[in-house]
Amino acid sequence: MNEELVRPAVKDIPDYVPGKSAPGAIKLSSNENPFGPSPKALRAIAKAGKGLQAYPDQMSINLRQALASRFKLPVESFICGNGADDILQIIGETYIKAGDEVIVSKNVFSVYELIARLYDGELVFVPLRDFELDLNAIAAAVTPKTKIIFLTNPNNPTGTIFSASQFDAFMKIIPESVLVVVDEAYAEFSASKDFPKTIDYVKSGAKVLVIRTFSKYYGLAGLRAGYCIGRPELIAPMFKTKMPFNVNRLAQAGAIAALGDSVFLKKTYQNNLTEKTRLYREFESLGLEYKESEANFILVNIKRPAKDFCQELIGLGVSVRPLTSFGFPEAIRISIGTPTQNKKLIAALKKAL
Ligand SMILES: *Cc1c(COP(=O)(O)O)cnc(C)c1O
């Protein structure tokens, strides 16, 4: 009976597969901040809790002002969401109509596909090339029906980036009619001088939307706060489709405080860089192939069934992500942890291999 009630598009939506938490195991499966939440955010959240009888500000004005001064853009260039996922849904709700072509890379973060399906878009998948987004092939897939292109930089689960010059060349050939969405959930971790300055495109009025989140770098995945940056004419209609109180009081207060927690952010950045190189060396000595990453995780080719391997690692006290649901049945994604966590990870890997 339900079968007849449910929209056809909904039936085709695959289940979202999250990174596993296992009791007693270190969680390196969801790219969370290994140091926990920003301490400044925690204090602000406790204080904001005293006002929880009241609805939050539906415009998230204080948070947007904090972001506006950070990025030197007008406040109208920002909209906040209940995580970056909420932003993706708001983009879908605002911009995708039935039959619009939506270009998504294959074997990446699954929410773009989910959103395209939810709004009856026509999915166009473009394969990765050597585990990297293939901007040339994506540009070649554009047709007069293309509405949105979803890009991820750095990419999840491969950790790779496309460079500023690659993005410049790409933007030159993408028609004005296409909306380019760049999900930069991990941008803060990148140390690359070649990382594209997407904000400059926003400033120059391009049809680009940039997505960021407080879930990864700022350590607030459980709080749910993300935002989108775009020229005001692109952002304004998104305020009509978002649910009125989509960002709760604790999230607004916590996110503002986290933005200013420079000690915590520096520690996060530095640890990620140092531990990343250490993990590369360890993988090399274990004979494991990996992809160099600009994010807080590393894709490792283990050349054996990833699901069983990850289950075994859980038994050894560490949870990492099998990339089976991403279409890489023999690869895993390891979130970079603290020095102590990474030592345990390496010990577990040695045993399991
Ligand atoms: C984690 C992640 C998100 C989701 O972020 P939330 O703010 O927690 O919803 C979005 N995009 C990518 C690529 C991610 O890896």
CSV table of C-alpha atoms and ligand atoms in Angstrom, one decimal:
chain,number,residue,atom,x,y,z
A,1,MET,CA,0.0,0.0,0.0
A,2,ASN,CA,2.8,2.4,0.9
A,3,GLU,CA,4.4,1.6,-2.4
A,4,GLU,CA,1.6,3.6,-4.1
A,5,LEU,CA,1.8,6.6,-1.8
A,6,VAL,CA,5.6,7.2,-2.0
A,7,ARG,CA,6.9,9.4,-4.8
A,8,PRO,CA,8.8,7.3,-7.4
A,9,ALA,CA,11.9,9.4,-6.9
A,10,VAL,CA,12.0,8.5,-3.2
A,11,LYS,CA,12.1,4.8,-4.0
A,12,ASP,CA,15.3,5.3,-6.0
A,13,ILE,CA,17.1,7.1,-3.2
A,14,PRO,CA,19.8,4.8,-1.7
A,15,ASP,CA,20.2,4.7,2.1
A,16,TYR,CA,22.9,7.0,3.5
A,17,VAL,CA,25.7,4.9,5.0
A,18,PRO,CA,27.5,6.7,7.9
A,19,GLY,CA,30.9,6.0,9.3
A,20,LYS,CA,30.6,3.4,12.1
A,21,SER,CA,31.0,4.1,15.8
A,22,ALA,CA,31.8,1.0,17.8
A,23,PRO,CA,31.9,1.0,21.6
A,24,GLY,CA,35.5,1.0,22.8
A,25,ALA,CA,36.9,1.7,19.4
A,26,ILE,CA,38.6,5.0,18.3
A,27,LYS,CA,36.4,6.6,15.6
A,28,LEU,CA,38.4,7.5,12.6
A,29,SER,CA,35.5,6.9,10.2
A,30,SER,CA,33.7,10.2,9.8
A,31,ASN,CA,36.4,12.9,9.5
A,32,GLU,CA,35.5,14.5,12.8
A,33,ASN,CA,37.8,16.7,14.8
A,34,PRO,CA,40.0,14.4,16.9
A,35,PHE,CA,40.3,17.0,19.6
A,36,GLY,CA,36.6,17.2,20.2
A,37,PRO,CA,34.6,20.4,19.9
A,38,SER,CA,36.0,23.9,20.1
A,39,PRO,CA,36.2,24.8,23.8
A,40,LYS,CA,35.0,28.3,23.1
A,41,ALA,CA,32.0,26.9,21.3
A,42,LEU,CA,31.2,24.7,24.3
A,43,ARG,CA,31.1,27.7,26.6
A,44,ALA,CA,29.0,29.8,24.3
A,45,ILE,CA,26.5,26.9,23.9
A,46,ALA,CA,26.2,26.5,27.7
A,47,LYS,CA,25.3,30.2,27.9
A,48,ALA,CA,22.9,30.1,24.9
A,49,GLY,CA,21.1,27.2,26.6
A,50,LYS,CA,19.6,29.7,29.0
A,51,GLY,CA,17.6,31.2,26.2
A,52,LEU,CA,16.2,27.9,24.8
A,53,GLN,CA,12.5,28.7,25.6
A,54,ALA,CA,12.7,31.2,22.7
A,55,TYR,CA,12.9,30.4,18.9
A,56,PRO,CA,16.2,31.1,17.2
A,57,ASP,CA,16.8,34.0,14.9
A,58,GLN,CA,15.5,32.7,11.6
A,59,MET,CA,18.0,34.8,9.7
A,60,SER,CA,21.0,33.7,11.8
A,61,ILE,CA,22.0,37.4,11.5
A,62,ASN,CA,24.8,37.3,14.2
A,63,LEU,CA,26.4,34.3,12.6
A,64,ARG,CA,26.1,35.7,9.1
A,65,GLN,CA,27.6,39.0,10.3
A,66,ALA,CA,30.5,37.1,11.8
A,67,LEU,CA,31.0,35.3,8.5
A,68,ALA,CA,30.6,38.5,6.5
A,69,SER,CA,33.4,40.2,8.4
A,70,ARG,CA,35.6,37.1,8.1
A,71,PHE,CA,35.2,36.9,4.3
A,72,LYS,CA,34.9,40.6,3.6
A,73,LEU,CA,31.6,40.2,1.8
A,74,PRO,CA,28.1,41.6,2.5
A,75,VAL,CA,25.9,39.8,4.9
A,76,GLU,CA,23.4,39.1,2.1
A,77,SER,CA,26.0,36.8,0.5
A,78,PHE,CA,25.5,34.2,3.3
A,79,ILE,CA,22.8,31.8,4.3
A,80,CYS,CA,23.2,29.3,7.2
A,81,GLY,CA,21.9,25.8,7.4
A,82,ASN,CA,21.5,22.9,9.8
A,83,GLY,CA,24.8,21.5,8.5
A,84,ALA,CA,26.1,21.6,5.0
A,85,ASP,CA,23.6,18.9,4.1
A,86,ASP,CA,20.8,21.2,4.9
A,87,ILE,CA,22.4,23.8,2.6
A,88,LEU,CA,22.5,21.2,-0.2
A,89,GLN,CA,18.8,20.5,0.3
A,90,ILE,CA,18.0,24.2,0.2
A,91,ILE,CA,19.9,24.5,-3.1
A,92,GLY,CA,18.0,21.6,-4.5
A,93,GLU,CA,14.7,22.9,-3.3
A,94,THR,CA,15.5,26.4,-4.7
A,95,TYR,CA,17.1,25.5,-8.0
A,96,ILE,CA,16.4,22.0,-9.3
A,97,LYS,CA,13.1,21.4,-11.2
A,98,ALA,CA,12.0,18.1,-12.7
A,99,GLY,CA,14.1,17.2,-15.7
A,100,ASP,CA,17.0,19.5,-15.0
A,101,GLU,CA,20.3,17.9,-15.5
A,102,VAL,CA,22.5,17.7,-12.4
A,103,ILE,CA,26.2,16.8,-13.0
A,104,VAL,CA,27.8,14.8,-10.2
A,105,SER,CA,31.1,13.0,-10.0
A,106,LYS,CA,30.9,9.2,-9.6
A,107,ASN,CA,32.3,7.6,-6.4
A,108,VAL,CA,32.0,10.7,-4.2
A,109,PHE,CA,30.0,11.9,-1.2
A,110,SER,CA,26.5,10.7,-1.8
A,111,VAL,CA,24.3,13.7,-0.7
A,112,TYR,CA,24.5,15.4,-4.2
A,113,GLU,CA,22.9,12.3,-5.7
A,114,LEU,CA,20.3,12.2,-3.0
A,115,ILE,CA,19.3,15.8,-3.5
A,116,ALA,CA,19.2,15.5,-7.3
A,117,ARG,CA,16.9,12.5,-6.9
A,118,LEU,CA,14.8,14.2,-4.3
A,119,TYR,CA,13.9,17.0,-6.7
A,120,ASP,CA,13.5,14.8,-9.8
A,121,GLY,CA,16.7,16.1,-11.4
A,122,GLU,CA,18.3,14.0,-14.2
A,123,LEU,CA,21.6,12.7,-12.8
A,124,VAL,CA,24.6,12.8,-15.1
A,125,PHE,CA,27.5,11.0,-13.5
A,126,VAL,CA,31.1,11.7,-14.6
A,127,PRO,CA,33.8,9.3,-13.6
A,128,LEU,CA,36.8,10.3,-11.5
A,129,ARG,CA,40.2,10.3,-13.3
A,130,ASP,CA,43.0,8.7,-11.2
A,131,PHE,CA,40.8,9.3,-8.1
A,132,GLU,CA,40.4,13.0,-8.8
A,133,LEU,CA,37.6,15.1,-10.1
A,134,ASP,CA,37.8,15.4,-13.8
A,135,LEU,CA,36.9,19.0,-14.6
A,136,ASN,CA,37.5,18.6,-18.3
A,137,ALA,CA,35.1,15.6,-18.5
A,138,ILE,CA,32.6,17.5,-16.3
A,139,ALA,CA,32.7,20.5,-18.6
A,140,ALA,CA,32.2,18.3,-21.6
A,141,ALA,CA,29.1,16.7,-20.0
A,142,VAL,CA,27.3,20.1,-20.0
A,143,THR,CA,24.2,20.3,-22.2
A,144,PRO,CA,21.6,23.0,-22.7
A,145,LYS,CA,19.6,21.1,-20.0
A,146,THR,CA,22.3,21.3,-17.3
A,147,LYS,CA,21.2,23.3,-14.3
A,148,ILE,CA,23.8,22.5,-11.6
A,149,ILE,CA,27.3,21.1,-11.3
A,150,PHE,CA,28.3,19.8,-7.9
A,151,LEU,CA,32.1,19.9,-7.2
A,152,THR,CA,33.8,18.9,-4.0
A,153,ASN,CA,37.2,20.5,-3.1
A,154,PRO,CA,39.0,18.8,-1.4
A,155,ASN,CA,37.1,15.8,-2.6
A,156,ASN,CA,35.6,13.2,-0.3
A,157,PRO,CA,36.7,10.4,-0.1
A,158,THR,CA,39.9,10.9,-2.2
A,159,GLY,CA,41.2,14.0,-0.4
A,160,THR,CA,42.4,15.5,-3.7
A,161,ILE,CA,42.0,19.0,-4.9
A,162,PHE,CA,41.6,20.7,-8.2
A,163,SER,CA,43.9,23.7,-8.5
A,164,ALA,CA,43.1,27.4,-9.1
A,165,SER,CA,44.3,27.3,-12.7
A,166,GLN,CA,42.2,24.2,-13.3
A,167,PHE,CA,39.1,25.9,-11.9
A,168,ASP,CA,39.8,29.1,-13.8
A,169,ALA,CA,40.0,27.1,-17.1
A,170,PHE,CA,36.8,25.3,-16.1
A,171,MET,CA,34.8,28.4,-15.3
A,172,LYS,CA,35.8,30.0,-18.7
A,173,ILE,CA,34.0,27.2,-20.6
A,174,ILE,CA,31.0,26.7,-18.3
A,175,PRO,CA,27.9,28.6,-19.8
A,176,GLU,CA,26.3,31.4,-17.8
A,177,SER,CA,23.1,29.3,-17.4
A,178,VAL,CA,24.8,26.8,-15.2
A,179,LEU,CA,25.1,27.0,-11.4
A,180,VAL,CA,28.4,25.8,-10.1
A,181,VAL,CA,28.2,24.5,-6.5
A,182,VAL,CA,31.6,24.0,-4.8
A,183,ASP,CA,31.4,22.0,-1.6
A,184,GLU,CA,34.4,23.1,0.5
A,185,ALA,CA,33.6,21.1,3.6
A,186,TYR,CA,37.4,20.5,4.1
A,187,ALA,CA,38.9,23.6,2.6
A,188,GLU,CA,40.3,24.8,6.0
A,189,PHE,CA,42.6,21.8,6.1
A,190,SER,CA,44.3,22.5,2.8
A,191,ALA,CA,47.8,23.9,2.8
A,192,SER,CA,48.0,24.2,-0.9
A,193,LYS,CA,48.9,27.5,-2.4
A,194,ASP,CA,47.1,26.3,-5.5
A,195,PHE,CA,43.7,26.0,-3.7
A,196,PRO,CA,41.1,27.9,-5.9
A,197,LYS,CA,39.9,31.2,-4.6
A,198,THR,CA,36.2,30.5,-5.1
A,199,ILE,CA,35.3,33.5,-3.0
A,200,ASP,CA,36.8,35.8,-5.7
A,201,TYR,CA,34.4,34.3,-8.1
A,202,VAL,CA,31.5,35.1,-5.7
A,203,LYS,CA,32.9,38.7,-5.4
A,204,SER,CA,33.0,39.1,-9.2
A,205,GLY,CA,29.4,38.0,-9.5
A,206,ALA,CA,29.9,34.5,-11.0
A,207,LYS,CA,27.2,31.9,-10.7
A,208,VAL,CA,29.1,30.1,-8.0
A,209,LEU,CA,27.8,28.9,-4.6
A,210,VAL,CA,30.4,27.8,-2.0
A,211,ILE,CA,29.5,25.6,0.8
A,212,ARG,CA,31.4,25.4,4.2
A,213,THR,CA,30.6,23.6,7.4
A,214,PHE,CA,31.4,23.7,11.2
A,215,SER,CA,31.3,19.9,11.3
A,216,LYS,CA,34.9,19.0,10.5
A,217,TYR,CA,37.5,21.7,11.2
A,218,TYR,CA,35.6,23.4,14.0
A,219,GLY,CA,34.7,20.1,15.7
A,220,LEU,CA,30.9,20.6,15.7
A,221,ALA,CA,29.5,17.8,13.6
A,222,GLY,CA,26.9,17.0,16.4
A,223,LEU,CA,25.8,20.6,16.6
A,224,ARG,CA,24.8,20.9,12.9
A,225,ALA,CA,25.9,24.2,11.4
A,226,GLY,CA,27.0,25.0,7.9
A,227,TYR,CA,26.7,27.9,5.4
A,228,CYS,CA,26.6,28.9,1.8
A,229,ILE,CA,28.4,31.9,0.2
A,230,GLY,CA,27.1,33.4,-3.1
A,231,ARG,CA,26.2,36.6,-4.7
A,232,PRO,CA,23.1,38.1,-3.0
A,233,GLU,CA,20.8,37.4,-6.0
A,234,LEU,CA,21.6,33.7,-5.7
A,235,ILE,CA,21.3,33.6,-1.9
A,236,ALA,CA,18.0,35.6,-1.5
A,237,PRO,CA,15.7,32.9,-3.0
A,238,MET,CA,17.2,30.3,-0.8
A,239,PHE,CA,15.8,32.1,2.2
A,240,LYS,CA,12.3,31.4,0.8
A,241,THR,CA,12.8,27.6,0.7
A,242,LYS,CA,14.7,27.0,3.9
A,243,MET,CA,12.6,26.1,6.9
A,244,PRO,CA,12.1,29.1,9.1
A,245,PHE,CA,14.1,28.0,12.2
A,246,ASN,CA,16.6,25.7,10.5
A,247,VAL,CA,19.6,26.7,12.6
A,248,ASN,CA,18.9,26.3,16.3
A,249,ARG,CA,20.1,28.8,19.0
A,250,LEU,CA,22.9,26.5,20.3
A,251,ALA,CA,24.2,26.1,16.8
A,252,GLN,CA,24.2,29.8,16.0
A,253,ALA,CA,26.0,30.7,19.3
A,254,GLY,CA,28.4,27.8,19.1
A,255,ALA,CA,29.4,28.5,15.5
A,256,ILE,CA,30.1,32.2,16.1
A,257,ALA,CA,32.4,31.2,19.1
A,258,ALA,CA,34.1,28.5,17.1
A,259,LEU,CA,35.0,30.9,14.3
A,260,GLY,CA,37.0,32.9,16.8
A,261,ASP,CA,38.7,30.0,18.6
A,262,SER,CA,42.1,30.6,17.0
A,263,VAL,CA,44.0,28.5,19.5
A,264,PHE,CA,41.9,25.4,18.8
A,265,LEU,CA,41.9,26.0,15.1
A,266,LYS,CA,45.7,26.3,14.9
A,267,LYS,CA,46.1,23.1,16.9
A,268,THR,CA,43.7,21.3,14.6
A,269,TYR,CA,45.5,22.5,11.5
A,270,GLN,CA,49.0,21.8,12.7
A,271,ASN,CA,48.1,18.3,14.0
A,272,ASN,CA,46.5,17.4,10.7
A,273,LEU,CA,49.6,18.4,8.7
A,274,THR,CA,52.1,16.7,11.0
A,275,GLU,CA,50.1,13.5,11.4
A,276,LYS,CA,49.3,13.3,7.7
A,277,THR,CA,53.0,13.1,6.8
A,278,ARG,CA,53.6,10.6,9.6
A,279,LEU,CA,50.8,8.4,8.4
A,280,TYR,CA,52.1,8.6,4.8
A,281,ARG,CA,55.5,7.3,6.0
A,282,GLU,CA,53.8,4.5,8.0
A,283,PHE,CA,51.6,3.5,5.0
A,284,GLU,CA,54.8,3.4,2.9
A,285,SER,CA,56.6,1.1,5.3
A,286,LEU,CA,53.5,-1.1,5.4
A,287,GLY,CA,53.5,-1.2,1.6
A,288,LEU,CA,50.1,0.4,1.4
A,289,GLU,CA,49.1,2.6,-1.6
A,290,TYR,CA,47.4,5.9,-0.6
A,291,LYS,CA,46.3,9.1,-2.3
A,292,GLU,CA,47.9,12.3,-1.1
A,293,SER,CA,45.3,14.3,0.7
A,294,GLU,CA,44.6,18.0,1.3
A,295,ALA,CA,41.9,17.1,3.8
A,296,ASN,CA,41.7,15.5,7.2
A,297,PHE,CA,41.5,11.9,5.9
A,298,ILE,CA,43.4,9.6,3.6
A,299,LEU,CA,42.2,7.1,1.0
A,300,VAL,CA,44.2,3.9,1.3
A,301,ASN,CA,44.0,1.0,-1.2
A,302,ILE,CA,44.2,-2.1,0.9
A,303,LYS,CA,43.6,-4.5,-2.1
A,304,ARG,CA,41.3,-6.8,-0.2
A,305,PRO,CA,37.6,-6.6,0.8
A,306,ALA,CA,37.3,-3.4,2.7
A,307,LYS,CA,34.2,-4.3,4.8
A,308,ASP,CA,35.7,-7.4,6.4
A,309,PHE,CA,39.0,-5.5,6.9
A,310,CYS,CA,37.2,-2.6,8.7
A,311,GLN,CA,35.3,-5.1,10.8
A,312,GLU,CA,38.6,-6.7,11.9
A,313,LEU,CA,40.0,-3.3,12.7
A,314,ILE,CA,37.1,-2.5,14.9
A,315,GLY,CA,38.0,-5.7,16.8
A,316,LEU,CA,41.4,-4.2,17.2
A,317,GLY,CA,40.0,-1.0,18.6
A,318,VAL,CA,39.9,1.3,15.6
A,319,SER,CA,36.9,2.2,13.3
A,320,VAL,CA,37.7,3.5,9.8
A,321,ARG,CA,35.5,3.8,6.8
A,322,PRO,CA,35.2,1.0,4.1
A,323,LEU,CA,34.7,2.7,0.8
A,324,THR,CA,32.4,0.0,-0.5
A,325,SER,CA,29.3,2.3,-0.6
A,326,PHE,CA,31.4,4.8,-2.5
A,327,GLY,CA,32.1,2.2,-5.1
A,328,PHE,CA,35.7,1.3,-4.0
A,329,PRO,CA,35.2,-2.1,-2.4
A,330,GLU,CA,39.0,-2.5,-1.7
A,331,ALA,CA,39.7,0.9,-0.3
A,332,ILE,CA,39.3,2.5,3.1
A,333,ARG,CA,39.2,6.1,4.2
A,334,ILE,CA,41.1,6.9,7.4
A,335,SER,CA,40.4,10.1,9.3
A,336,ILE,CA,43.6,11.7,10.7
A,337,GLY,CA,43.6,11.5,14.5
A,338,THR,CA,45.7,12.7,17.3
A,339,PRO,CA,49.3,11.3,17.7
A,340,THR,CA,48.0,8.7,20.2
A,341,GLN,CA,45.1,7.7,18.1
A,342,ASN,CA,47.3,7.3,15.0
A,343,LYS,CA,49.8,5.1,16.9
A,344,LYS,CA,46.9,2.8,17.8
A,345,LEU,CA,45.7,2.9,14.2
A,346,ILE,CA,49.1,1.9,12.9
A,347,ALA,CA,49.4,-0.9,15.4
A,348,ALA,CA,46.0,-2.2,14.5
A,349,LEU,CA,46.8,-2.0,10.7
A,350,LYS,CA,50.0,-4.0,11.3
A,351,LYS,CA,48.1,-6.7,13.0
A,352,ALA,CA,45.3,-6.9,10.5
A,353,LEU,CA,47.6,-6.9,7.5
B,1,LIG,C1,30.9,15.9,6.0
B,1,LIG,C2,30.5,16.5,4.6
B,1,LIG,C3,29.4,17.3,4.5
B,1,LIG,C4,28.4,17.4,5.5
B,1,LIG,O1,28.6,18.4,6.4
B,1,LIG,P1,27.5,18.7,7.5
B,1,LIG,O2,27.8,20.2,7.8
B,1,LIG,O3,27.9,17.9,8.7
B,1,LIG,O4,26.2,18.4,7.0
B,1,LIG,C5,29.3,18.0,3.3
B,1,LIG,N1,30.1,17.7,2.2
B,1,LIG,C6,31.1,16.9,2.3
B,1,LIG,C7,32.0,16.6,1.2
B,1,LIG,C8,31.4,16.2,3.5
B,1,LIG,O5,32.3,15.3,3.6
